């Protein structure tokens, strides 16, 4: 998925709208978390998230994404087990021992928020618990580097460093991104990189940082629905994402119930 190549500087007023979109995304996450249990289908999760959009006066960033050829049919992506990202909500019923990645996006007065998390359904294997814990920790390590004066390579290097001691594949085919009036804007924000390299981060930018870590290799395949990305080896995959705003007052994670200044 690619958007504009232009990096636009956001104002404080723009960021205020992105914070409302972000709070809507956080509430969509909470609604999904509350109903995800064995026996529930991924389309049930989508239905729970739809109600929240209406409450916040937001539209979905995902519904219809991709254009008339193959519009995305959900307001969230639901990616169980070996699915990495972009899974379509549907008949799949969650079972004890599954994991499911939930990605949600909302638009408030034209401004986007985008965030994802992976949750365990019932009891999961220890190595799977570790995968989730390491992926979320990598996200926060990346967010900590998202500050004015740093470079994009600092984010990628920090994410990669958390994965390094573990037998984990860091997905390289899909990456984080700039975000604002479009969900996917320039620049790309890879989950790998070199400290001190890449684009200089400046006030007025906003990024979605989103490590995708696999228990097996980093290789991925797209299914026949032309959306769902799965691991090539069938190993479980986790995905954690937040939107971060580079403001005059510091970096703010907007996709939490309460925006958090880092
Ligand atoms: Mg994203």
PDB file of C-alpha atoms and ligand atoms in Angstrom:
ATOM      1  CA  UNK A   1       0.000   0.000   0.000  1.00  0.00           C
ATOM      2  CA  UNK A   2       1.500   3.315  -0.979  1.00  0.00           C
ATOM      3  CA  UNK A   3       0.262   6.872  -0.653  1.00  0.00           C
ATOM      4  CA  UNK A   4       1.541  10.324  -1.476  1.00  0.00           C
ATOM      5  CA  UNK A   5       5.315  10.833  -1.733  1.00  0.00           C
ATOM      6  CA  UNK A   6       5.013  14.295  -0.185  1.00  0.00           C
ATOM      7  CA  UNK A   7       5.689  14.760   3.528  1.00  0.00           C
ATOM      8  CA  UNK A   8       3.262  17.399   4.798  1.00  0.00           C
ATOM      9  CA  UNK A   9       3.860  19.390   7.985  1.00  0.00           C
ATOM     10  CA  UNK A  10       0.946  19.103  10.388  1.00  0.00           C
ATOM     11  CA  UNK A  11      -0.209  21.969  12.618  1.00  0.00           C
ATOM     12  CA  UNK A  12      -1.240  21.745  16.276  1.00  0.00           C
ATOM     13  CA  UNK A  13      -4.883  21.871  15.124  1.00  0.00           C
ATOM     14  CA  UNK A  14      -4.263  18.972  12.720  1.00  0.00           C
ATOM     15  CA  UNK A  15      -2.685  16.991  15.545  1.00  0.00           C
ATOM     16  CA  UNK A  16      -5.734  17.662  17.759  1.00  0.00           C
ATOM     17  CA  UNK A  17      -7.913  15.979  15.127  1.00  0.00           C
ATOM     18  CA  UNK A  18      -5.460  13.089  14.826  1.00  0.00           C
ATOM     19  CA  UNK A  19      -5.707  12.648  18.602  1.00  0.00           C
ATOM     20  CA  UNK A  20      -9.495  12.242  18.378  1.00  0.00           C
ATOM     21  CA  UNK A  21      -9.080   9.725  15.546  1.00  0.00           C
ATOM     22  CA  UNK A  22      -6.486   7.955  17.712  1.00  0.00           C
ATOM     23  CA  UNK A  23      -8.784   7.788  20.724  1.00  0.00           C
ATOM     24  CA  UNK A  24     -11.455   6.272  18.486  1.00  0.00           C
ATOM     25  CA  UNK A  25      -8.939   3.612  17.377  1.00  0.00           C
ATOM     26  CA  UNK A  26      -8.091   2.875  21.033  1.00  0.00           C
ATOM     27  CA  UNK A  27     -11.797   2.459  21.792  1.00  0.00           C
ATOM     28  CA  UNK A  28     -12.185   0.138  18.777  1.00  0.00           C
ATOM     29  CA  UNK A  29      -9.337  -1.949  20.190  1.00  0.00           C
ATOM     30  CA  UNK A  30     -11.024  -2.061  23.615  1.00  0.00           C
ATOM     31  CA  UNK A  31     -14.336  -3.142  22.079  1.00  0.00           C
ATOM     32  CA  UNK A  32     -12.657  -5.944  20.153  1.00  0.00           C
ATOM     33  CA  UNK A  33     -10.636  -7.065  23.197  1.00  0.00           C
ATOM     34  CA  UNK A  34     -13.833  -7.257  25.248  1.00  0.00           C
ATOM     35  CA  UNK A  35     -15.544  -9.662  22.872  1.00  0.00           C
ATOM     36  CA  UNK A  36     -12.626 -11.765  21.532  1.00  0.00           C
ATOM     37  CA  UNK A  37     -12.878 -15.256  23.052  1.00  0.00           C
ATOM     38  CA  UNK A  38     -13.157 -18.848  21.855  1.00  0.00           C
ATOM     39  CA  UNK A  39     -16.264 -19.336  19.689  1.00  0.00           C
ATOM     40  CA  UNK A  40     -16.404 -15.738  18.411  1.00  0.00           C
ATOM     41  CA  UNK A  41     -15.873 -15.109  14.685  1.00  0.00           C
ATOM     42  CA  UNK A  42     -13.654 -12.421  13.232  1.00  0.00           C
ATOM     43  CA  UNK A  43     -16.738 -10.801  11.655  1.00  0.00           C
ATOM     44  CA  UNK A  44     -18.172 -10.475  15.203  1.00  0.00           C
ATOM     45  CA  UNK A  45     -15.031  -8.502  16.095  1.00  0.00           C
ATOM     46  CA  UNK A  46     -15.548  -6.244  13.082  1.00  0.00           C
ATOM     47  CA  UNK A  47     -19.140  -5.588  14.152  1.00  0.00           C
ATOM     48  CA  UNK A  48     -17.984  -4.565  17.640  1.00  0.00           C
ATOM     49  CA  UNK A  49     -15.536  -2.053  16.148  1.00  0.00           C
ATOM     50  CA  UNK A  50     -18.130  -0.542  13.780  1.00  0.00           C
ATOM     51  CA  UNK A  51     -20.315   0.639  16.685  1.00  0.00           C
ATOM     52  CA  UNK A  52     -17.390   2.601  18.146  1.00  0.00           C
ATOM     53  CA  UNK A  53     -16.757   4.567  14.922  1.00  0.00           C
ATOM     54  CA  UNK A  54     -20.279   5.935  15.062  1.00  0.00           C
ATOM     55  CA  UNK A  55     -19.880   6.979  18.733  1.00  0.00           C
ATOM     56  CA  UNK A  56     -16.786   9.055  17.912  1.00  0.00           C
ATOM     57  CA  UNK A  57     -18.148  10.629  14.745  1.00  0.00           C
ATOM     58  CA  UNK A  58     -15.364   8.922  12.802  1.00  0.00           C
ATOM     59  CA  UNK A  59     -15.186   7.007   9.539  1.00  0.00           C
ATOM     60  CA  UNK A  60     -13.123   3.879   8.958  1.00  0.00           C
ATOM     61  CA  UNK A  61      -9.731   4.269   7.305  1.00  0.00           C
ATOM     62  CA  UNK A  62      -9.925   0.667   6.089  1.00  0.00           C
ATOM     63  CA  UNK A  63     -13.451   0.162   4.728  1.00  0.00           C
ATOM     64  CA  UNK A  64     -13.251   0.423   0.936  1.00  0.00           C
ATOM     65  CA  UNK A  65      -9.446   0.832   0.991  1.00  0.00           C
ATOM     66  CA  UNK A  66      -7.797  -0.344  -2.208  1.00  0.00           C
ATOM     67  CA  UNK A  67     -10.410   1.103  -4.554  1.00  0.00           C
ATOM     68  CA  UNK A  68     -13.225  -0.420  -6.613  1.00  0.00           C
ATOM     69  CA  UNK A  69     -11.197  -3.408  -7.911  1.00  0.00           C
ATOM     70  CA  UNK A  70     -10.875  -5.111  -4.522  1.00  0.00           C
ATOM     71  CA  UNK A  71     -12.202  -2.822  -1.757  1.00  0.00           C
ATOM     72  CA  UNK A  72     -11.351  -3.919   1.792  1.00  0.00           C
ATOM     73  CA  UNK A  73     -14.689  -5.008   3.316  1.00  0.00           C
ATOM     74  CA  UNK A  74     -14.012  -4.515   7.046  1.00  0.00           C
ATOM     75  CA  UNK A  75     -13.383  -1.631   9.459  1.00  0.00           C
ATOM     76  CA  UNK A  76     -10.616  -3.698  11.064  1.00  0.00           C
ATOM     77  CA  UNK A  77      -8.114  -6.228   9.783  1.00  0.00           C
ATOM     78  CA  UNK A  78      -8.284  -9.537  11.648  1.00  0.00           C
ATOM     79  CA  UNK A  79      -5.194 -11.675  11.132  1.00  0.00           C
ATOM     80  CA  UNK A  80      -5.219 -14.961  13.070  1.00  0.00           C
ATOM     81  CA  UNK A  81      -2.209 -17.179  13.862  1.00  0.00           C
ATOM     82  CA  UNK A  82       0.036 -17.345  10.762  1.00  0.00           C
ATOM     83  CA  UNK A  83      -1.616 -14.266   9.205  1.00  0.00           C
ATOM     84  CA  UNK A  84       0.762 -11.303   9.466  1.00  0.00           C
ATOM     85  CA  UNK A  85      -1.481  -8.420   8.375  1.00  0.00           C
ATOM     86  CA  UNK A  86      -4.509  -7.425   6.235  1.00  0.00           C
ATOM     87  CA  UNK A  87      -6.732 -10.404   7.169  1.00  0.00           C
ATOM     88  CA  UNK A  88     -10.408  -9.938   6.214  1.00  0.00           C
ATOM     89  CA  UNK A  89     -13.036 -10.328   8.978  1.00  0.00           C
ATOM     90  CA  UNK A  90     -15.261 -13.292   8.169  1.00  0.00           C
ATOM     91  CA  UNK A  91     -16.235 -16.832   9.111  1.00  0.00           C
ATOM     92  CA  UNK A  92     -13.026 -17.697  10.946  1.00  0.00           C
ATOM     93  CA  UNK A  93     -13.966 -18.724  14.507  1.00  0.00           C
ATOM     94  CA  UNK A  94     -11.411 -18.076  17.256  1.00  0.00           C
ATOM     95  CA  UNK A  95     -10.267 -21.113  19.235  1.00  0.00           C
ATOM     96  CA  UNK A  96      -8.399 -21.613  22.489  1.00  0.00           C
ATOM     97  CA  UNK A  97      -4.672 -21.345  21.740  1.00  0.00           C
ATOM     98  CA  UNK A  98      -5.106 -18.955  18.801  1.00  0.00           C
ATOM     99  CA  UNK A  99      -3.687 -15.496  18.533  1.00  0.00           C
ATOM    100  CA  UNK A 100      -5.305 -12.766  16.465  1.00  0.00           C
ATOM    101  CA  UNK A 101      -3.867  -9.466  15.260  1.00  0.00           C
ATOM    102  CA  UNK A 102      -6.324  -6.584  15.152  1.00  0.00           C
ATOM    103  CA  UNK A 103      -5.515  -3.498  13.082  1.00  0.00           C
ATOM    104  CA  UNK A 104      -7.878  -0.520  13.192  1.00  0.00           C
ATOM    105  CA  UNK A 105      -7.922   2.906  11.557  1.00  0.00           C
ATOM    106  CA  UNK A 106     -10.248   5.878  12.012  1.00  0.00           C
ATOM    107  CA  UNK A 107     -10.679   9.257  10.294  1.00  0.00           C
ATOM    108  CA  UNK A 108     -11.829  12.349  12.220  1.00  0.00           C
ATOM    109  CA  UNK A 109     -12.548  15.422  10.068  1.00  0.00           C
ATOM    110  CA  UNK A 110     -10.169  14.077   7.428  1.00  0.00           C
ATOM    111  CA  UNK A 111      -7.315  13.078   9.793  1.00  0.00           C
ATOM    112  CA  UNK A 112      -6.256   9.493  10.481  1.00  0.00           C
ATOM    113  CA  UNK A 113      -5.205   7.300  13.391  1.00  0.00           C
ATOM    114  CA  UNK A 114      -3.871   3.760  12.885  1.00  0.00           C
ATOM    115  CA  UNK A 115      -2.917   1.131  15.472  1.00  0.00           C
ATOM    116  CA  UNK A 116      -2.739  -2.633  15.910  1.00  0.00           C
ATOM    117  CA  UNK A 117      -2.218  -5.240  18.595  1.00  0.00           C
ATOM    118  CA  UNK A 118      -2.083  -9.020  18.832  1.00  0.00           C
ATOM    119  CA  UNK A 119      -3.948 -10.882  21.558  1.00  0.00           C
ATOM    120  CA  UNK A 120      -3.949 -14.445  22.831  1.00  0.00           C
ATOM    121  CA  UNK A 121      -7.237 -16.355  22.832  1.00  0.00           C
ATOM    122  CA  UNK A 122      -7.326 -18.547  25.943  1.00  0.00           C
ATOM    123  CA  UNK A 123      -4.098 -20.392  26.686  1.00  0.00           C
ATOM    124  CA  UNK A 124      -1.252 -20.083  24.206  1.00  0.00           C
ATOM    125  CA  UNK A 125       2.173 -21.711  24.149  1.00  0.00           C
ATOM    126  CA  UNK A 126       4.997 -19.968  26.019  1.00  0.00           C
ATOM    127  CA  UNK A 127       6.923 -19.239  22.821  1.00  0.00           C
ATOM    128  CA  UNK A 128       3.815 -17.514  21.453  1.00  0.00           C
ATOM    129  CA  UNK A 129       3.425 -15.429  24.627  1.00  0.00           C
ATOM    130  CA  UNK A 130       7.062 -14.443  24.226  1.00  0.00           C
ATOM    131  CA  UNK A 131       6.490 -13.478  20.574  1.00  0.00           C
ATOM    132  CA  UNK A 132       3.697 -11.099  21.594  1.00  0.00           C
ATOM    133  CA  UNK A 133       5.716  -9.623  24.458  1.00  0.00           C
ATOM    134  CA  UNK A 134       8.822  -9.075  22.308  1.00  0.00           C
ATOM    135  CA  UNK A 135       6.863  -7.512  19.428  1.00  0.00           C
ATOM    136  CA  UNK A 136       5.100  -5.042  21.736  1.00  0.00           C
ATOM    137  CA  UNK A 137       8.400  -4.171  23.420  1.00  0.00           C
ATOM    138  CA  UNK A 138       9.946  -3.543  19.992  1.00  0.00           C
ATOM    139  CA  UNK A 139       7.104  -1.152  19.152  1.00  0.00           C
ATOM    140  CA  UNK A 140       7.801   0.918  22.278  1.00  0.00           C
ATOM    141  CA  UNK A 141      11.537   0.851  21.582  1.00  0.00           C
ATOM    142  CA  UNK A 142      10.789   2.251  18.117  1.00  0.00           C
ATOM    143  CA  UNK A 143       8.389   4.871  19.479  1.00  0.00           C
ATOM    144  CA  UNK A 144      11.058   6.047  21.941  1.00  0.00           C
ATOM    145  CA  UNK A 145      13.307   6.929  18.971  1.00  0.00           C
ATOM    146  CA  UNK A 146      10.555   8.836  17.132  1.00  0.00           C
ATOM    147  CA  UNK A 147      11.595  12.314  18.173  1.00  0.00           C
ATOM    148  CA  UNK A 148      12.640  15.520  16.434  1.00  0.00           C
ATOM    149  CA  UNK A 149      16.335  15.454  15.510  1.00  0.00           C
ATOM    150  CA  UNK A 150      16.580  11.661  15.283  1.00  0.00           C
ATOM    151  CA  UNK A 151      16.544   9.798  11.975  1.00  0.00           C
ATOM    152  CA  UNK A 152      14.241   7.065  10.651  1.00  0.00           C
ATOM    153  CA  UNK A 153      17.107   4.575  10.894  1.00  0.00           C
ATOM    154  CA  UNK A 154      17.112   5.103  14.672  1.00  0.00           C
ATOM    155  CA  UNK A 155      13.543   3.768  14.806  1.00  0.00           C
ATOM    156  CA  UNK A 156      14.252   0.726  12.633  1.00  0.00           C
ATOM    157  CA  UNK A 157      17.484  -0.091  14.460  1.00  0.00           C
ATOM    158  CA  UNK A 158      15.730   0.066  17.848  1.00  0.00           C
ATOM    159  CA  UNK A 159      12.938  -2.264  16.670  1.00  0.00           C
ATOM    160  CA  UNK A 160      15.383  -4.741  15.163  1.00  0.00           C
ATOM    161  CA  UNK A 161      17.597  -4.731  18.257  1.00  0.00           C
ATOM    162  CA  UNK A 162      14.727  -6.014  20.429  1.00  0.00           C
ATOM    163  CA  UNK A 163      14.149  -8.963  18.073  1.00  0.00           C
ATOM    164  CA  UNK A 164      17.827  -9.800  17.727  1.00  0.00           C
ATOM    165  CA  UNK A 165      18.363 -12.105  20.767  1.00  0.00           C
ATOM    166  CA  UNK A 166      15.264 -14.151  19.868  1.00  0.00           C
ATOM    167  CA  UNK A 167      14.587 -16.708  17.141  1.00  0.00           C
ATOM    168  CA  UNK A 168      12.256 -14.281  15.409  1.00  0.00           C
ATOM    169  CA  UNK A 169      11.822 -13.253  11.777  1.00  0.00           C
ATOM    170  CA  UNK A 170      11.452  -9.484  11.350  1.00  0.00           C
ATOM    171  CA  UNK A 171       9.087  -8.856   8.419  1.00  0.00           C
ATOM    172  CA  UNK A 172      10.694  -6.583   5.820  1.00  0.00           C
ATOM    173  CA  UNK A 173       8.069  -6.763   3.028  1.00  0.00           C
ATOM    174  CA  UNK A 174       5.642  -4.580   5.019  1.00  0.00           C
ATOM    175  CA  UNK A 175       6.619  -1.455   6.918  1.00  0.00           C
ATOM    176  CA  UNK A 176       5.336   1.477   8.929  1.00  0.00           C
ATOM    177  CA  UNK A 177       4.480   4.776   7.282  1.00  0.00           C
ATOM    178  CA  UNK A 178       3.783   8.468   7.524  1.00  0.00           C
ATOM    179  CA  UNK A 179       0.158   9.281   8.379  1.00  0.00           C
ATOM    180  CA  UNK A 180      -2.059  12.351   8.294  1.00  0.00           C
ATOM    181  CA  UNK A 181      -4.721  13.260   5.740  1.00  0.00           C
ATOM    182  CA  UNK A 182      -4.048   9.832   4.249  1.00  0.00           C
ATOM    183  CA  UNK A 183      -3.564   6.632   6.200  1.00  0.00           C
ATOM    184  CA  UNK A 184      -0.443   5.789   4.200  1.00  0.00           C
ATOM    185  CA  UNK A 185       1.817   8.755   3.490  1.00  0.00           C
ATOM    186  CA  UNK A 186       5.533   9.127   2.896  1.00  0.00           C
ATOM    187  CA  UNK A 187       7.928   8.192   4.321  1.00  0.00           C
ATOM    188  CA  UNK A 188       8.125   4.421   4.749  1.00  0.00           C
ATOM    189  CA  UNK A 189       9.199   3.477   8.276  1.00  0.00           C
ATOM    190  CA  UNK A 190      10.957   0.092   8.096  1.00  0.00           C
ATOM    191  CA  UNK A 191      11.418  -2.227  11.075  1.00  0.00           C
ATOM    192  CA  UNK A 192      15.128  -2.414  10.334  1.00  0.00           C
ATOM    193  CA  UNK A 193      17.800   0.194   9.753  1.00  0.00           C
ATOM    194  CA  UNK A 194      21.023   1.800  10.871  1.00  0.00           C
ATOM    195  CA  UNK A 195      21.332   4.267  13.708  1.00  0.00           C
ATOM    196  CA  UNK A 196      21.940   7.814  12.479  1.00  0.00           C
ATOM    197  CA  UNK A 197      20.863   6.999   8.895  1.00  0.00           C
ATOM    198  CA  UNK A 198      17.793   7.970   6.905  1.00  0.00           C
ATOM    199  CA  UNK A 199      15.405  10.907   6.927  1.00  0.00           C
ATOM    200  CA  UNK A 200      15.739  13.455   9.748  1.00  0.00           C
ATOM    201  CA  UNK A 201      12.603  13.534  11.945  1.00  0.00           C
ATOM    202  CA  UNK A 202      11.070  17.002  12.331  1.00  0.00           C
ATOM    203  CA  UNK A 203       8.247  18.632  14.256  1.00  0.00           C
ATOM    204  CA  UNK A 204       4.988  18.408  12.304  1.00  0.00           C
ATOM    205  CA  UNK A 205       5.569  14.843  11.127  1.00  0.00           C
ATOM    206  CA  UNK A 206       3.483  11.824  12.165  1.00  0.00           C
ATOM    207  CA  UNK A 207       4.278   8.138  11.808  1.00  0.00           C
ATOM    208  CA  UNK A 208       2.643   4.763  12.243  1.00  0.00           C
ATOM    209  CA  UNK A 209       5.329   2.454  13.659  1.00  0.00           C
ATOM    210  CA  UNK A 210       4.391  -1.213  13.335  1.00  0.00           C
ATOM    211  CA  UNK A 211       6.755  -4.137  13.933  1.00  0.00           C
ATOM    212  CA  UNK A 212       5.570  -7.470  12.494  1.00  0.00           C
ATOM    213  CA  UNK A 213       7.515 -10.367  14.015  1.00  0.00           C
ATOM    214  CA  UNK A 214       7.280 -14.060  13.061  1.00  0.00           C
ATOM    215  CA  UNK A 215       8.150 -17.167  15.053  1.00  0.00           C
ATOM    216  CA  UNK A 216       9.679 -18.543  11.847  1.00  0.00           C
ATOM    217  CA  UNK A 217      11.313 -16.834   8.913  1.00  0.00           C
ATOM    218  CA  UNK A 218      10.510 -13.300   7.721  1.00  0.00           C
ATOM    219  CA  UNK A 219       9.111 -14.625   4.404  1.00  0.00           C
ATOM    220  CA  UNK A 220       5.474 -13.849   3.562  1.00  0.00           C
ATOM    221  CA  UNK A 221       2.865 -14.823   0.964  1.00  0.00           C
ATOM    222  CA  UNK A 222      -0.384 -13.071  -0.090  1.00  0.00           C
ATOM    223  CA  UNK A 223      -3.487 -15.303  -0.239  1.00  0.00           C
ATOM    224  CA  UNK A 224      -5.927 -15.522  -3.170  1.00  0.00           C
ATOM    225  CA  UNK A 225      -8.207 -12.895  -1.587  1.00  0.00           C
ATOM    226  CA  UNK A 226      -5.352 -10.509  -2.535  1.00  0.00           C
ATOM    227  CA  UNK A 227      -5.369  -9.055   0.992  1.00  0.00           C
ATOM    228  CA  UNK A 228      -4.360 -11.580   3.637  1.00  0.00           C
ATOM    229  CA  UNK A 229      -0.593 -11.743   4.151  1.00  0.00           C
ATOM    230  CA  UNK A 230       0.555 -14.969   5.849  1.00  0.00           C
ATOM    231  CA  UNK A 231       3.918 -16.368   6.879  1.00  0.00           C
ATOM    232  CA  UNK A 232       5.393 -18.558   4.144  1.00  0.00           C
ATOM    233  CA  UNK A 233       6.261 -21.288   6.680  1.00  0.00           C
ATOM    234  CA  UNK A 234       2.946 -21.222   8.601  1.00  0.00           C
ATOM    235  CA  UNK A 235       4.552 -19.970  11.840  1.00  0.00           C
ATOM    236  CA  UNK A 236       2.614 -17.585  14.100  1.00  0.00           C
ATOM    237  CA  UNK A 237       3.032 -13.844  13.573  1.00  0.00           C
ATOM    238  CA  UNK A 238       2.448 -10.808  15.820  1.00  0.00           C
ATOM    239  CA  UNK A 239       1.836  -7.156  14.968  1.00  0.00           C
ATOM    240  CA  UNK A 240       1.823  -4.113  17.272  1.00  0.00           C
ATOM    241  CA  UNK A 241       1.360  -0.555  16.028  1.00  0.00           C
ATOM    242  CA  UNK A 242       0.795   2.981  17.285  1.00  0.00           C
ATOM    243  CA  UNK A 243       0.563   6.387  15.648  1.00  0.00           C
ATOM    244  CA  UNK A 244       3.032   8.952  17.015  1.00  0.00           C
ATOM    245  CA  UNK A 245       2.824  12.720  16.472  1.00  0.00           C
ATOM    246  CA  UNK A 246       6.016  14.805  16.516  1.00  0.00           C
ATOM    247  CA  UNK A 247       4.716  17.973  18.217  1.00  0.00           C
ATOM    248  CA  UNK A 248       6.380  21.151  19.528  1.00  0.00           C
ATOM    249  CA  UNK A 249       5.800  19.739  23.033  1.00  0.00           C
ATOM    250  CA  UNK A 250       7.368  16.348  22.280  1.00  0.00           C
ATOM    251  CA  UNK A 251       6.312  13.076  20.728  1.00  0.00           C
ATOM    252  CA  UNK A 252       2.750  12.018  21.487  1.00  0.00           C
ATOM    253  CA  UNK A 253       1.356   8.505  21.029  1.00  0.00           C
ATOM    254  CA  UNK A 254      -2.139   9.362  19.787  1.00  0.00           C
ATOM    255  CA  UNK A 255      -3.705   5.903  19.542  1.00  0.00           C
ATOM    256  CA  UNK A 256      -4.207   5.333  23.268  1.00  0.00           C
ATOM    257  CA  UNK A 257      -7.322   5.986  25.354  1.00  0.00           C
ATOM    258  CA  UNK A 258      -5.370   9.007  26.691  1.00  0.00           C
ATOM    259  CA  UNK A 259      -2.685  10.388  24.308  1.00  0.00           C
ATOM    260  CA  UNK A 260       0.725   9.855  25.945  1.00  0.00           C
ATOM    261  CA  UNK A 261       3.701  12.238  25.638  1.00  0.00           C
ATOM    262  CA  UNK A 262       6.949  10.259  25.492  1.00  0.00           C
TER     263      UNK A 262
HETATM  264 MG1  LIG B   1      -0.340   1.067   9.609  1.00  0.00          MG
END
